[in-house]
Short mmCIF file of C-alpha atoms in Angstrom, two decimals:
data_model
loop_
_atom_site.label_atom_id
_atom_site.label_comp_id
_atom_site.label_asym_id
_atom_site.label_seq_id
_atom_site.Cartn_x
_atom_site.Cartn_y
_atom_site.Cartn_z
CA UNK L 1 115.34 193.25 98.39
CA UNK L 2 115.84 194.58 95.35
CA UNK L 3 117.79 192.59 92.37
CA UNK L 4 121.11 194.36 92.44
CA UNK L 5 121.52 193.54 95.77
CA UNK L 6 121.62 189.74 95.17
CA UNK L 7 123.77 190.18 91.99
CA UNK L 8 127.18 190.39 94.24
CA UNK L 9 126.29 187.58 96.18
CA UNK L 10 125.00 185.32 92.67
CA UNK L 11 128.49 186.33 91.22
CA UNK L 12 130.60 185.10 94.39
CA UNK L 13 128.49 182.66 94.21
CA UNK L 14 128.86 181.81 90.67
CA UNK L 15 133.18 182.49 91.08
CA UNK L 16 132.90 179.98 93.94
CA UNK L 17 131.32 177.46 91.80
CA UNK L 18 133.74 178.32 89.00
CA UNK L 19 136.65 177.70 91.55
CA UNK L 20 135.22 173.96 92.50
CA UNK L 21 134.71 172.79 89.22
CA UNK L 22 137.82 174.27 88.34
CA UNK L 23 139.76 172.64 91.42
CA UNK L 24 137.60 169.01 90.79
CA UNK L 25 138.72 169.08 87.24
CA UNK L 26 142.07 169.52 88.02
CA UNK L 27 142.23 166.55 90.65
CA UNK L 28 140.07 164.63 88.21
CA UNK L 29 142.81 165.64 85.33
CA UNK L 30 145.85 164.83 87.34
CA UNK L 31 143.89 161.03 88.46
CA UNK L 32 143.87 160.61 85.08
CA UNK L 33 146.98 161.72 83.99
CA UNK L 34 148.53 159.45 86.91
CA UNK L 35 146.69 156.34 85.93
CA UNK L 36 147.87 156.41 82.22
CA UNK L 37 151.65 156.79 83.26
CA UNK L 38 150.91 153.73 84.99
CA UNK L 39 149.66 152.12 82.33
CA UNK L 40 152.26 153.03 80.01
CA UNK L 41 154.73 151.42 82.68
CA UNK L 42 152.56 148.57 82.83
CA UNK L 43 152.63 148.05 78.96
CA UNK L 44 156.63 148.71 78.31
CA UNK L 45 157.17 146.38 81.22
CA UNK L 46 154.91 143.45 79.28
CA UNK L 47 156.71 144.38 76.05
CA UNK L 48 159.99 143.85 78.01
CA UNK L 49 158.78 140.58 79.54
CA UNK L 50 157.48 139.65 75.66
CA UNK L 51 160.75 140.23 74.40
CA UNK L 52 162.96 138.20 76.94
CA UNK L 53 160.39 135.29 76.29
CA UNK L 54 160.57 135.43 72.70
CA UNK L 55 164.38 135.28 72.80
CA UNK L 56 164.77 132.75 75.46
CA UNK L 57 162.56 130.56 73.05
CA UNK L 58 164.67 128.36 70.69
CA UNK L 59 163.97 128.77 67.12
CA UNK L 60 161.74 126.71 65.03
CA UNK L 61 163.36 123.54 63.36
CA UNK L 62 162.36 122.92 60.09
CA UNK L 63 161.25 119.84 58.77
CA UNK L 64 161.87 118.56 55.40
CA UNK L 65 158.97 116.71 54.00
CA UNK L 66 160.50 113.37 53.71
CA UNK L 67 161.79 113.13 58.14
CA UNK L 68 157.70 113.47 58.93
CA UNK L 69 156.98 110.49 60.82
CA UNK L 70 153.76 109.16 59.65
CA UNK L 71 151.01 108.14 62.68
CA UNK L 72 150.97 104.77 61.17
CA UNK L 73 152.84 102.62 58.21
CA UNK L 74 150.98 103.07 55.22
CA UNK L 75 152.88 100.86 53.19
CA UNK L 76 153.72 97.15 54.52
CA UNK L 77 157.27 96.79 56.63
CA UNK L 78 160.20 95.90 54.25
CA UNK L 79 160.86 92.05 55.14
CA UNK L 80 157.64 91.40 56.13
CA UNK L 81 154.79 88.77 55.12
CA UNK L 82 152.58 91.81 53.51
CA UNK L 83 155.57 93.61 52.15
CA UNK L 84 156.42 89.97 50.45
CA UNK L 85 153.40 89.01 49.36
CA UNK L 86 152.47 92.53 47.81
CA UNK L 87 156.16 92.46 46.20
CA UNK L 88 155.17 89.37 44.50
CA UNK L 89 151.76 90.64 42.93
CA UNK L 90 153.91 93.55 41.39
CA UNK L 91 155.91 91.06 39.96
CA UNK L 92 153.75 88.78 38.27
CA UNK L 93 151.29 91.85 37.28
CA UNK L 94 154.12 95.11 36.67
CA UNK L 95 151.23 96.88 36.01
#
């Protein structure tokens, strides 16, 4: 056989291949395509979902520095035999 007789058939050959990819790229475009409207939906829905939380949330309270309650007294009880006795050293020694 000589070569121009296979040069038809490599050309259909070569527009049949061209078709494929061309038909594969397209599913592969419109899979892809698909998949990132879905995400988008996903993403507004969270950002919806986000929002509604954040308003359902009450707002922070702020707290003035002298309403903190301290994990333990540090200065003796008022009325008590510490408070007393430590009253009585800052009176003998003002100091």
């Amino acid at each position: 056989m000589s070569p121009s007789a296979q040069l038809p058939v490599t050309a259909v050959g070569v527009v049949a291949l061209g078709v494929l990819l061309g038909r594969a790229a397209m599913v592969v475009g419109a899979v892809v395509l698909i998949l990132m409207c879905l995400l988008a939906i996903h993403a507004t829905l969270q950002d919806r979902e986000a929002a509604r939380w954040d308003a359902e949330r009450p707002a922070p309270v702020p707290v003035e520095p002298d309403t903190l309650v301290e994990p333990y007294p540090l200065s003796p009880a008022p009325g008590g035999r510490r408070f007393r006795r430590a009253r009585a050293r800052t009176r003998m020694n003002p100091a």
